[in-house]
C-alpha cells in the first residue's frame, strides 16, 4: 500500500493521506443517452474531411491522408450548457461534427475491426477562433490556440453504438438562430469512421475515453454573443448551446 506523509495542511485537510501535491483535476465526462457517464481521456479532431468544406477553406479536396489536431479533455461543454464567447478573437466559427467515442483502445487497428472499438457517437461543435487559425496558417505556427481553448467542444449525450443503425450516412445540420447554416450528410466524409480510427491508431495508441471529432461539412461562419446553435445528426442526437 502506498503511504505518503502529506505535510501541507491545506492539502491534507482536503485529501488526507493523498500523495498528490495539489488537488487532482476533476475527470471530464460526457453523459450517455442511457444515463451513464463517459470519462474523456483525449479529444482528437480531423481537419478537412468533407470536400465542400475543404474547398471553402481554400484547400484541395483530393484524398490526401487525414490530419489531426487536439483539444484538451476538459474543453467539453455538456448538457446543452451555454458556451462563453472566448477571449482574443473577433471571429468565432461553428463547425458541426459527428463525434466518435472510443470504448476500446488499440494500435494499428485494422479498418475491418475499427467499429468494434467504438463505444458510441455524439453530436459536437468544433468551435474555432478562425482569425487566430488564419494567422497561424500564415505564420506556419500550431493551431492550438485557435482550436484548443476553454469550452471549445460542446457535445451532446453519447448514444451507444448498439442503438445506431449507421453512423456512415445521415443528415448533419446546424441552425444558428433561425438560419440553416450547415446542411450535409455523413456519407460526404472523405474518410469514414473506420478509416479515421485505422489511421489515427497508427499515429497514437488509442485508448478508451478518447473522443474523435470527424470534421465538418461546408457552411462554417462566424457566431456572436446571444446566438443559439442547434445541431442535429439523424439517428445520433441533438445539441443546443447559446453563446454568452
Ligand atoms: Mn473541425
PDB file of C-alpha atoms and ligand atoms in Angstrom:
ATOM      1  CA  UNK A   1       0.000   0.000   0.000  1.00  0.00           C
ATOM      2  CA  UNK A   2       1.231   3.490  -0.864  1.00  0.00           C
ATOM      3  CA  UNK A   3       1.701   5.580   2.270  1.00  0.00           C
ATOM      4  CA  UNK A   4       2.764   9.183   1.924  1.00  0.00           C
ATOM      5  CA  UNK A   5       3.048  11.768   4.654  1.00  0.00           C
ATOM      6  CA  UNK A   6       1.413  14.949   3.434  1.00  0.00           C
ATOM      7  CA  UNK A   7       2.760  17.970   5.257  1.00  0.00           C
ATOM      8  CA  UNK A   8       0.770  20.697   3.542  1.00  0.00           C
ATOM      9  CA  UNK A   9      -2.012  21.493   5.982  1.00  0.00           C
ATOM     10  CA  UNK A  10      -4.237  22.913   3.312  1.00  0.00           C
ATOM     11  CA  UNK A  11      -3.911  19.929   1.052  1.00  0.00           C
ATOM     12  CA  UNK A  12      -4.031  17.421   3.876  1.00  0.00           C
ATOM     13  CA  UNK A  13      -7.261  18.917   5.044  1.00  0.00           C
ATOM     14  CA  UNK A  14      -8.733  18.327   1.591  1.00  0.00           C
ATOM     15  CA  UNK A  15      -7.181  14.942   0.798  1.00  0.00           C
ATOM     16  CA  UNK A  16      -5.950  13.166   3.952  1.00  0.00           C
ATOM     17  CA  UNK A  17      -3.104  10.708   3.160  1.00  0.00           C
ATOM     18  CA  UNK A  18      -3.107  11.736  -0.505  1.00  0.00           C
ATOM     19  CA  UNK A  19       0.208  11.579  -2.406  1.00  0.00           C
ATOM     20  CA  UNK A  20      -0.938  14.425  -4.665  1.00  0.00           C
ATOM     21  CA  UNK A  21       0.777  17.745  -4.002  1.00  0.00           C
ATOM     22  CA  UNK A  22      -2.209  19.650  -5.352  1.00  0.00           C
ATOM     23  CA  UNK A  23      -5.810  18.543  -5.728  1.00  0.00           C
ATOM     24  CA  UNK A  24      -6.091  16.299  -8.808  1.00  0.00           C
ATOM     25  CA  UNK A  25      -8.206  17.769 -11.607  1.00  0.00           C
ATOM     26  CA  UNK A  26     -11.783  16.553 -11.903  1.00  0.00           C
ATOM     27  CA  UNK A  27     -12.390  13.876 -14.568  1.00  0.00           C
ATOM     28  CA  UNK A  28     -14.014  15.397 -17.658  1.00  0.00           C
ATOM     29  CA  UNK A  29     -17.159  13.426 -18.520  1.00  0.00           C
ATOM     30  CA  UNK A  30     -19.880  13.336 -21.184  1.00  0.00           C
ATOM     31  CA  UNK A  31     -23.306  11.902 -20.275  1.00  0.00           C
ATOM     32  CA  UNK A  32     -24.593   8.961 -22.300  1.00  0.00           C
ATOM     33  CA  UNK A  33     -28.151   8.667 -23.590  1.00  0.00           C
ATOM     34  CA  UNK A  34     -28.760   5.701 -21.298  1.00  0.00           C
ATOM     35  CA  UNK A  35     -27.918   7.630 -18.141  1.00  0.00           C
ATOM     36  CA  UNK A  36     -24.221   6.817 -17.709  1.00  0.00           C
ATOM     37  CA  UNK A  37     -21.083   8.938 -17.788  1.00  0.00           C
ATOM     38  CA  UNK A  38     -18.325   8.566 -20.392  1.00  0.00           C
ATOM     39  CA  UNK A  39     -14.927   9.636 -18.978  1.00  0.00           C
ATOM     40  CA  UNK A  40     -12.984  11.716 -21.519  1.00  0.00           C
ATOM     41  CA  UNK A  41      -9.296  10.938 -21.971  1.00  0.00           C
ATOM     42  CA  UNK A  42      -8.286  12.972 -25.042  1.00  0.00           C
ATOM     43  CA  UNK A  43     -10.029  14.856 -27.855  1.00  0.00           C
ATOM     44  CA  UNK A  44      -8.731  14.364 -31.385  1.00  0.00           C
ATOM     45  CA  UNK A  45     -10.166  16.268 -34.359  1.00  0.00           C
ATOM     46  CA  UNK A  46      -9.886  15.544 -38.084  1.00  0.00           C
ATOM     47  CA  UNK A  47      -9.206  18.517 -40.350  1.00  0.00           C
ATOM     48  CA  UNK A  48     -10.900  18.984 -43.728  1.00  0.00           C
ATOM     49  CA  UNK A  49     -12.888  15.764 -44.008  1.00  0.00           C
ATOM     50  CA  UNK A  50     -15.712  16.998 -46.285  1.00  0.00           C
ATOM     51  CA  UNK A  51     -14.831  18.061 -49.835  1.00  0.00           C
ATOM     52  CA  UNK A  52     -17.122  21.117 -49.915  1.00  0.00           C
ATOM     53  CA  UNK A  53     -15.697  22.449 -46.622  1.00  0.00           C
ATOM     54  CA  UNK A  54     -12.139  21.795 -47.825  1.00  0.00           C
ATOM     55  CA  UNK A  55     -12.887  23.908 -50.895  1.00  0.00           C
ATOM     56  CA  UNK A  56     -14.459  26.734 -48.848  1.00  0.00           C
ATOM     57  CA  UNK A  57     -11.270  26.833 -46.737  1.00  0.00           C
ATOM     58  CA  UNK A  58      -9.149  27.149 -49.880  1.00  0.00           C
ATOM     59  CA  UNK A  59      -7.869  23.563 -49.860  1.00  0.00           C
ATOM     60  CA  UNK A  60      -7.697  20.713 -52.347  1.00  0.00           C
ATOM     61  CA  UNK A  61     -10.279  18.007 -51.553  1.00  0.00           C
ATOM     62  CA  UNK A  62      -8.238  15.210 -53.090  1.00  0.00           C
ATOM     63  CA  UNK A  63      -7.998  12.163 -50.879  1.00  0.00           C
ATOM     64  CA  UNK A  64      -4.795  13.030 -49.047  1.00  0.00           C
ATOM     65  CA  UNK A  65      -4.027  11.323 -45.749  1.00  0.00           C
ATOM     66  CA  UNK A  66      -6.178  12.747 -42.948  1.00  0.00           C
ATOM     67  CA  UNK A  67      -4.563  15.159 -40.480  1.00  0.00           C
ATOM     68  CA  UNK A  68      -5.379  15.711 -36.834  1.00  0.00           C
ATOM     69  CA  UNK A  69      -5.291  18.336 -34.109  1.00  0.00           C
ATOM     70  CA  UNK A  70      -6.379  18.125 -30.473  1.00  0.00           C
ATOM     71  CA  UNK A  71      -8.351  19.873 -27.768  1.00  0.00           C
ATOM     72  CA  UNK A  72      -7.995  19.405 -24.000  1.00  0.00           C
ATOM     73  CA  UNK A  73     -10.356  16.825 -22.480  1.00  0.00           C
ATOM     74  CA  UNK A  74     -11.918  19.460 -20.254  1.00  0.00           C
ATOM     75  CA  UNK A  75     -12.902  21.607 -23.266  1.00  0.00           C
ATOM     76  CA  UNK A  76     -16.173  19.632 -23.414  1.00  0.00           C
ATOM     77  CA  UNK A  77     -19.398  21.509 -22.671  1.00  0.00           C
ATOM     78  CA  UNK A  78     -22.250  19.121 -21.877  1.00  0.00           C
ATOM     79  CA  UNK A  79     -25.922  19.127 -21.006  1.00  0.00           C
ATOM     80  CA  UNK A  80     -26.742  21.894 -23.519  1.00  0.00           C
ATOM     81  CA  UNK A  81     -24.931  24.395 -21.286  1.00  0.00           C
ATOM     82  CA  UNK A  82     -24.051  27.745 -22.786  1.00  0.00           C
ATOM     83  CA  UNK A  83     -20.575  28.498 -24.189  1.00  0.00           C
ATOM     84  CA  UNK A  84     -18.721  31.655 -23.205  1.00  0.00           C
ATOM     85  CA  UNK A  85     -17.507  33.754 -26.143  1.00  0.00           C
ATOM     86  CA  UNK A  86     -13.727  33.208 -25.864  1.00  0.00           C
ATOM     87  CA  UNK A  87     -11.181  35.989 -25.439  1.00  0.00           C
ATOM     88  CA  UNK A  88      -8.641  37.080 -28.061  1.00  0.00           C
ATOM     89  CA  UNK A  89     -10.852  36.611 -31.121  1.00  0.00           C
ATOM     90  CA  UNK A  90     -13.168  38.631 -33.334  1.00  0.00           C
ATOM     91  CA  UNK A  91     -14.138  35.611 -35.453  1.00  0.00           C
ATOM     92  CA  UNK A  92     -15.555  32.646 -33.552  1.00  0.00           C
ATOM     93  CA  UNK A  93     -16.741  29.982 -36.024  1.00  0.00           C
ATOM     94  CA  UNK A  94     -19.017  26.938 -35.663  1.00  0.00           C
ATOM     95  CA  UNK A  95     -18.191  23.517 -37.137  1.00  0.00           C
ATOM     96  CA  UNK A  96     -20.867  20.842 -36.622  1.00  0.00           C
ATOM     97  CA  UNK A  97     -19.303  17.363 -36.438  1.00  0.00           C
ATOM     98  CA  UNK A  98     -20.044  13.717 -35.739  1.00  0.00           C
ATOM     99  CA  UNK A  99     -18.039  12.609 -32.696  1.00  0.00           C
ATOM    100  CA  UNK A 100     -16.747   9.055 -32.215  1.00  0.00           C
ATOM    101  CA  UNK A 101     -16.391   7.893 -28.586  1.00  0.00           C
ATOM    102  CA  UNK A 102     -13.746   5.179 -28.289  1.00  0.00           C
ATOM    103  CA  UNK A 103     -14.648   2.345 -25.911  1.00  0.00           C
ATOM    104  CA  UNK A 104     -11.697   0.046 -26.527  1.00  0.00           C
ATOM    105  CA  UNK A 105      -8.187   1.213 -27.333  1.00  0.00           C
ATOM    106  CA  UNK A 106      -5.586  -0.166 -29.689  1.00  0.00           C
ATOM    107  CA  UNK A 107      -2.666   0.416 -32.016  1.00  0.00           C
ATOM    108  CA  UNK A 108      -2.771  -0.080 -35.797  1.00  0.00           C
ATOM    109  CA  UNK A 109      -6.458  -1.059 -35.647  1.00  0.00           C
ATOM    110  CA  UNK A 110      -7.497  -2.611 -38.994  1.00  0.00           C
ATOM    111  CA  UNK A 111     -10.346  -0.903 -40.852  1.00  0.00           C
ATOM    112  CA  UNK A 112     -12.416  -4.100 -40.693  1.00  0.00           C
ATOM    113  CA  UNK A 113     -12.166  -4.202 -36.874  1.00  0.00           C
ATOM    114  CA  UNK A 114     -12.312  -0.456 -36.208  1.00  0.00           C
ATOM    115  CA  UNK A 115     -16.013  -0.118 -35.405  1.00  0.00           C
ATOM    116  CA  UNK A 116     -15.685  -2.753 -32.658  1.00  0.00           C
ATOM    117  CA  UNK A 117     -13.582  -0.160 -30.807  1.00  0.00           C
ATOM    118  CA  UNK A 118     -16.422   2.397 -30.788  1.00  0.00           C
ATOM    119  CA  UNK A 119     -18.499   2.874 -27.639  1.00  0.00           C
ATOM    120  CA  UNK A 120     -20.877   5.326 -29.262  1.00  0.00           C
ATOM    121  CA  UNK A 121     -21.412   8.525 -31.188  1.00  0.00           C
ATOM    122  CA  UNK A 122     -22.410  12.107 -30.378  1.00  0.00           C
ATOM    123  CA  UNK A 123     -23.055  15.486 -31.963  1.00  0.00           C
ATOM    124  CA  UNK A 124     -20.280  18.016 -31.384  1.00  0.00           C
ATOM    125  CA  UNK A 125     -19.307  21.535 -32.400  1.00  0.00           C
ATOM    126  CA  UNK A 126     -15.625  22.236 -33.054  1.00  0.00           C
ATOM    127  CA  UNK A 127     -15.591  25.894 -32.008  1.00  0.00           C
ATOM    128  CA  UNK A 128     -12.758  27.705 -33.757  1.00  0.00           C
ATOM    129  CA  UNK A 129     -11.109  31.105 -33.351  1.00  0.00           C
ATOM    130  CA  UNK A 130     -10.861  31.497 -37.140  1.00  0.00           C
ATOM    131  CA  UNK A 131      -8.798  34.691 -37.041  1.00  0.00           C
ATOM    132  CA  UNK A 132      -6.163  33.025 -34.853  1.00  0.00           C
ATOM    133  CA  UNK A 133      -6.219  29.960 -37.113  1.00  0.00           C
ATOM    134  CA  UNK A 134      -5.710  32.120 -40.215  1.00  0.00           C
ATOM    135  CA  UNK A 135      -2.769  33.890 -38.524  1.00  0.00           C
ATOM    136  CA  UNK A 136      -1.272  30.534 -37.500  1.00  0.00           C
ATOM    137  CA  UNK A 137      -1.580  29.179 -41.048  1.00  0.00           C
ATOM    138  CA  UNK A 138       0.094  32.311 -42.454  1.00  0.00           C
ATOM    139  CA  UNK A 139       2.968  32.082 -39.967  1.00  0.00           C
ATOM    140  CA  UNK A 140       3.209  28.244 -40.194  1.00  0.00           C
ATOM    141  CA  UNK A 141       2.553  28.047 -36.459  1.00  0.00           C
ATOM    142  CA  UNK A 142       0.485  25.489 -34.477  1.00  0.00           C
ATOM    143  CA  UNK A 143      -3.338  25.704 -34.317  1.00  0.00           C
ATOM    144  CA  UNK A 144      -3.609  25.005 -30.579  1.00  0.00           C
ATOM    145  CA  UNK A 145      -4.825  28.450 -29.511  1.00  0.00           C
ATOM    146  CA  UNK A 146      -7.259  28.560 -32.453  1.00  0.00           C
ATOM    147  CA  UNK A 147      -8.800  25.184 -31.627  1.00  0.00           C
ATOM    148  CA  UNK A 148      -7.998  24.068 -28.074  1.00  0.00           C
ATOM    149  CA  UNK A 149      -9.333  26.911 -25.935  1.00  0.00           C
ATOM    150  CA  UNK A 150     -11.627  26.630 -22.911  1.00  0.00           C
ATOM    151  CA  UNK A 151     -15.171  25.388 -23.668  1.00  0.00           C
ATOM    152  CA  UNK A 152     -14.287  24.823 -27.342  1.00  0.00           C
ATOM    153  CA  UNK A 153     -16.015  21.429 -27.599  1.00  0.00           C
ATOM    154  CA  UNK A 154     -19.765  21.494 -26.877  1.00  0.00           C
ATOM    155  CA  UNK A 155     -21.080  17.939 -27.240  1.00  0.00           C
ATOM    156  CA  UNK A 156     -24.394  16.089 -26.953  1.00  0.00           C
ATOM    157  CA  UNK A 157     -25.005  12.981 -24.889  1.00  0.00           C
ATOM    158  CA  UNK A 158     -23.197   9.952 -26.343  1.00  0.00           C
ATOM    159  CA  UNK A 159     -25.515   7.374 -27.911  1.00  0.00           C
ATOM    160  CA  UNK A 160     -24.191   3.801 -27.589  1.00  0.00           C
ATOM    161  CA  UNK A 161     -23.301   2.320 -30.998  1.00  0.00           C
ATOM    162  CA  UNK A 162     -25.517  -0.695 -30.333  1.00  0.00           C
ATOM    163  CA  UNK A 163     -28.573   1.529 -30.809  1.00  0.00           C
ATOM    164  CA  UNK A 164     -27.396   3.191 -34.025  1.00  0.00           C
ATOM    165  CA  UNK A 165     -28.266   1.816 -37.456  1.00  0.00           C
ATOM    166  CA  UNK A 166     -25.442   3.598 -39.299  1.00  0.00           C
ATOM    167  CA  UNK A 167     -23.072   6.411 -38.461  1.00  0.00           C
ATOM    168  CA  UNK A 168     -21.730   6.469 -42.012  1.00  0.00           C
ATOM    169  CA  UNK A 169     -24.735   8.209 -43.579  1.00  0.00           C
ATOM    170  CA  UNK A 170     -27.482  10.542 -42.478  1.00  0.00           C
ATOM    171  CA  UNK A 171     -28.219  14.243 -42.287  1.00  0.00           C
ATOM    172  CA  UNK A 172     -25.852  16.505 -40.280  1.00  0.00           C
ATOM    173  CA  UNK A 173     -27.148  20.048 -39.775  1.00  0.00           C
ATOM    174  CA  UNK A 174     -26.572  23.195 -37.766  1.00  0.00           C
ATOM    175  CA  UNK A 175     -29.050  26.009 -37.224  1.00  0.00           C
ATOM    176  CA  UNK A 176     -27.880  29.374 -35.890  1.00  0.00           C
ATOM    177  CA  UNK A 177     -30.979  31.141 -34.576  1.00  0.00           C
ATOM    178  CA  UNK A 178     -33.452  30.675 -37.453  1.00  0.00           C
ATOM    179  CA  UNK A 179     -30.819  30.177 -40.189  1.00  0.00           C
ATOM    180  CA  UNK A 180     -29.798  26.764 -41.509  1.00  0.00           C
ATOM    181  CA  UNK A 181     -26.037  27.337 -41.697  1.00  0.00           C
ATOM    182  CA  UNK A 182     -24.682  23.823 -42.300  1.00  0.00           C
ATOM    183  CA  UNK A 183     -26.562  21.046 -44.071  1.00  0.00           C
ATOM    184  CA  UNK A 184     -24.586  17.974 -45.098  1.00  0.00           C
ATOM    185  CA  UNK A 185     -24.596  14.204 -44.973  1.00  0.00           C
ATOM    186  CA  UNK A 186     -22.240  11.888 -43.109  1.00  0.00           C
ATOM    187  CA  UNK A 187     -21.762   9.959 -46.351  1.00  0.00           C
ATOM    188  CA  UNK A 188     -19.894  13.026 -47.691  1.00  0.00           C
ATOM    189  CA  UNK A 189     -16.977  12.404 -45.316  1.00  0.00           C
ATOM    190  CA  UNK A 190     -13.738  11.893 -47.270  1.00  0.00           C
ATOM    191  CA  UNK A 191     -12.510   9.428 -44.596  1.00  0.00           C
ATOM    192  CA  UNK A 192     -15.227   7.367 -42.884  1.00  0.00           C
ATOM    193  CA  UNK A 193     -15.306   6.431 -39.196  1.00  0.00           C
ATOM    194  CA  UNK A 194     -13.466   3.128 -39.576  1.00  0.00           C
ATOM    195  CA  UNK A 195     -10.783   4.686 -41.775  1.00  0.00           C
ATOM    196  CA  UNK A 196     -10.258   7.536 -39.283  1.00  0.00           C
ATOM    197  CA  UNK A 197      -9.799   5.068 -36.407  1.00  0.00           C
ATOM    198  CA  UNK A 198      -7.445   2.983 -38.540  1.00  0.00           C
ATOM    199  CA  UNK A 199      -5.332   5.977 -39.498  1.00  0.00           C
ATOM    200  CA  UNK A 200      -5.257   7.683 -36.068  1.00  0.00           C
ATOM    201  CA  UNK A 201      -4.363   4.426 -34.288  1.00  0.00           C
ATOM    202  CA  UNK A 202      -1.278   4.292 -36.497  1.00  0.00           C
ATOM    203  CA  UNK A 203      -0.167   7.668 -35.120  1.00  0.00           C
ATOM    204  CA  UNK A 204      -1.006   7.142 -31.420  1.00  0.00           C
ATOM    205  CA  UNK A 205      -2.258   4.263 -29.296  1.00  0.00           C
ATOM    206  CA  UNK A 206      -5.960   4.960 -28.991  1.00  0.00           C
ATOM    207  CA  UNK A 207      -7.476   4.450 -25.551  1.00  0.00           C
ATOM    208  CA  UNK A 208     -10.924   4.034 -24.067  1.00  0.00           C
ATOM    209  CA  UNK A 209     -12.210   7.525 -23.318  1.00  0.00           C
ATOM    210  CA  UNK A 210     -10.803   9.170 -26.447  1.00  0.00           C
ATOM    211  CA  UNK A 211     -13.179  11.323 -28.498  1.00  0.00           C
ATOM    212  CA  UNK A 212     -12.672  11.933 -32.218  1.00  0.00           C
ATOM    213  CA  UNK A 213     -14.355  14.903 -33.933  1.00  0.00           C
ATOM    214  CA  UNK A 214     -14.652  13.744 -37.537  1.00  0.00           C
ATOM    215  CA  UNK A 215     -14.710  17.022 -39.494  1.00  0.00           C
ATOM    216  CA  UNK A 216     -17.387  19.434 -40.669  1.00  0.00           C
ATOM    217  CA  UNK A 217     -19.458  19.959 -43.812  1.00  0.00           C
ATOM    218  CA  UNK A 218     -19.397  23.354 -45.557  1.00  0.00           C
ATOM    219  CA  UNK A 219     -21.197  26.449 -44.330  1.00  0.00           C
ATOM    220  CA  UNK A 220     -18.924  27.399 -41.425  1.00  0.00           C
ATOM    221  CA  UNK A 221     -19.358  31.038 -40.398  1.00  0.00           C
ATOM    222  CA  UNK A 222     -18.997  33.461 -37.510  1.00  0.00           C
ATOM    223  CA  UNK A 223     -21.218  33.477 -34.433  1.00  0.00           C
ATOM    224  CA  UNK A 224     -21.784  36.169 -31.845  1.00  0.00           C
ATOM    225  CA  UNK A 225     -22.864  36.543 -28.234  1.00  0.00           C
ATOM    226  CA  UNK A 226     -26.544  35.677 -27.894  1.00  0.00           C
ATOM    227  CA  UNK A 227     -26.639  33.290 -30.855  1.00  0.00           C
ATOM    228  CA  UNK A 228     -28.459  29.997 -30.310  1.00  0.00           C
ATOM    229  CA  UNK A 229     -26.834  26.989 -32.001  1.00  0.00           C
ATOM    230  CA  UNK A 230     -28.864  23.838 -32.599  1.00  0.00           C
ATOM    231  CA  UNK A 231     -27.092  20.881 -34.157  1.00  0.00           C
ATOM    232  CA  UNK A 232     -28.538  17.516 -35.073  1.00  0.00           C
ATOM    233  CA  UNK A 233     -27.360  14.337 -36.733  1.00  0.00           C
ATOM    234  CA  UNK A 234     -30.029  11.890 -37.887  1.00  0.00           C
ATOM    235  CA  UNK A 235     -30.184   8.867 -35.614  1.00  0.00           C
ATOM    236  CA  UNK A 236     -27.422  10.192 -33.321  1.00  0.00           C
ATOM    237  CA  UNK A 237     -28.763  13.145 -31.358  1.00  0.00           C
ATOM    238  CA  UNK A 238     -29.239  16.852 -30.821  1.00  0.00           C
ATOM    239  CA  UNK A 239     -27.127  19.600 -29.318  1.00  0.00           C
ATOM    240  CA  UNK A 240     -28.148  23.104 -28.273  1.00  0.00           C
ATOM    241  CA  UNK A 241     -25.897  25.825 -26.925  1.00  0.00           C
ATOM    242  CA  UNK A 242     -26.140  29.567 -26.551  1.00  0.00           C
ATOM    243  CA  UNK A 243     -23.031  31.721 -26.945  1.00  0.00           C
ATOM    244  CA  UNK A 244     -22.839  34.056 -23.968  1.00  0.00           C
TER     245      UNK A 244
HETATM  246 MN1  LIG B   1     -13.426  20.818 -37.312  1.00  0.00          MN
END
